[in-house]
């Protein structure tokens, strides 16, 4: 009786469950399509390519020319057609070259084995298949081969084994190799042409946009962190800390970006010149810059994990001067990263608009170190539990400033190697353009005002050195006047 009742209950709710599952699938489909409409376009492009190459089965003249081997064209489209042009081109060239080389070696192996008689022929073919399969599989462990040619070596093993073994029983091995090479070339060409001509997605542009967006994510976090934890009002801290997830969680996608960035960099090397991306574009610099961005993101993650609402209240009880210094560091670092991301996205030299914020953040770090060296925090009446959040915050912010400066340096190197546009539209650039470095004296670059130099950029280290020199000279002057 109980079993029957449970079955009736399950059957009664079955339509509702089916409807809810269908609605959930529809919502997921809609969200995926709206998140990136190019996915829908990519699906239609793949379907179009498969439909075109499938015509080999339906047109009798084409079917008579290729026969059953036409299926390799369909298989090539399914395997080769990727989301980006670089991935499609890389896989297509790997498949074509591997098939060509393996086909030639397979024909040669069959011809060589046929000279050994009926007994020696299968033994020699088996030996050659073993040697080539073992060598190709081992070479796939090489890092550079793994990154760019892994698929090609896999296809080489498959094609060589297939042609060698088939050739042992087939009399028309040359015709077999020719048909397979032709159908693979047709499938690969159809995939590549459709992917390039119809709404192309370039791996290089995707990598460039991803790096710029990741830099901005870190800048937005630091901006929100200063507003949530380092402001002067405790009530304001409480209200802003409640909305922490709205802007604090975006940086976490940067932590797991290594594999996607390396894949896009490898695919971008296969792509022809497009847009502002030239031949031999410095894609390795993007990988290096992405590594530095992740290092900064790890420190930001530690900062976000350590500080909670209670820590924010402890900081409110600390000295106002300390909070102002930390807020200054966080704000200047955030401006540096946001402007770096904007300059990278627009492919402009970043130094003219970023240098002032880097100098300001480093000056704030010096002020913070001077403040921490004083005995105002570490007197005998200080509570250790109040000192720990302050010391932790200072240490993490100092590390973030160092990472930000390294990111700016690598971004400037990338701009130089990639020939980014030199923008002299802002006031700082116009002032910097009036100065040219003429000589070095005592390790400090001397600058003299000359005529307008439209493409002069003062490096970050030079600006910092000049400011440090000026500050030291002014302090020496004050000491001498006091004496």
PDB file of N, CA and C in Angstrom, residues 202 205 272-279 281 347:
ATOM      1  N   UNK A 202      39.284  36.721 -32.782  1.00  0.00           N
ATOM      2  CA  UNK A 202      40.741  36.580 -32.801  1.00  0.00           C
ATOM      3  C   UNK A 202      41.244  36.299 -31.393  1.00  0.00           C
ATOM      4  N   UNK A 205      43.223  39.338 -29.911  1.00  0.00           N
ATOM      5  CA  UNK A 205      42.375  40.400 -29.366  1.00  0.00           C
ATOM      6  C   UNK A 205      41.733  39.973 -28.053  1.00  0.00           C
ATOM      7  N   UNK A 272      47.221  35.399 -38.516  1.00  0.00           N
ATOM      8  CA  UNK A 272      47.850  36.404 -39.377  1.00  0.00           C
ATOM      9  C   UNK A 272      47.645  37.796 -38.792  1.00  0.00           C
ATOM     10  N   UNK A 273      48.200  38.760 -39.459  1.00  0.00           N
ATOM     11  CA  UNK A 273      48.057  40.145 -39.002  1.00  0.00           C
ATOM     12  C   UNK A 273      46.592  40.567 -39.070  1.00  0.00           C
ATOM     13  N   UNK A 274      46.113  41.198 -38.016  1.00  0.00           N
ATOM     14  CA  UNK A 274      44.733  41.661 -37.977  1.00  0.00           C
ATOM     15  C   UNK A 274      44.639  42.872 -37.063  1.00  0.00           C
ATOM     16  N   UNK A 275      43.908  43.855 -37.492  1.00  0.00           N
ATOM     17  CA  UNK A 275      43.739  45.061 -36.694  1.00  0.00           C
ATOM     18  C   UNK A 275      45.064  45.730 -36.388  1.00  0.00           C
ATOM     19  N   UNK A 276      45.300  46.008 -35.114  1.00  0.00           N
ATOM     20  CA  UNK A 276      46.545  46.636 -34.679  1.00  0.00           C
ATOM     21  C   UNK A 276      47.597  45.617 -34.238  1.00  0.00           C
ATOM     22  N   UNK A 277      47.319  44.356 -34.444  1.00  0.00           N
ATOM     23  CA  UNK A 277      48.254  43.299 -34.052  1.00  0.00           C
ATOM     24  C   UNK A 277      49.062  42.864 -35.270  1.00  0.00           C
ATOM     25  N   UNK A 278      50.355  43.157 -35.223  1.00  0.00           N
ATOM     26  CA  UNK A 278      51.233  42.889 -36.354  1.00  0.00           C
ATOM     27  C   UNK A 278      51.755  41.450 -36.307  1.00  0.00           C
ATOM     28  N   UNK A 279      52.518  41.118 -37.362  1.00  0.00           N
ATOM     29  CA  UNK A 279      53.258  39.862 -37.329  1.00  0.00           C
ATOM     30  C   UNK A 279      54.315  39.930 -36.234  1.00  0.00           C
ATOM     31  N   UNK A 281      53.942  39.759 -33.094  1.00  0.00           N
ATOM     32  CA  UNK A 281      53.508  40.556 -31.952  1.00  0.00           C
ATOM     33  C   UNK A 281      54.057  39.915 -30.675  1.00  0.00           C
ATOM     34  N   UNK A 347      45.599  50.579 -26.397  1.00  0.00           N
ATOM     35  CA  UNK A 347      46.910  50.406 -27.009  1.00  0.00           C
ATOM     36  C   UNK A 347      47.660  51.732 -27.097  1.00  0.00           C
TER      37      UNK A 347
END
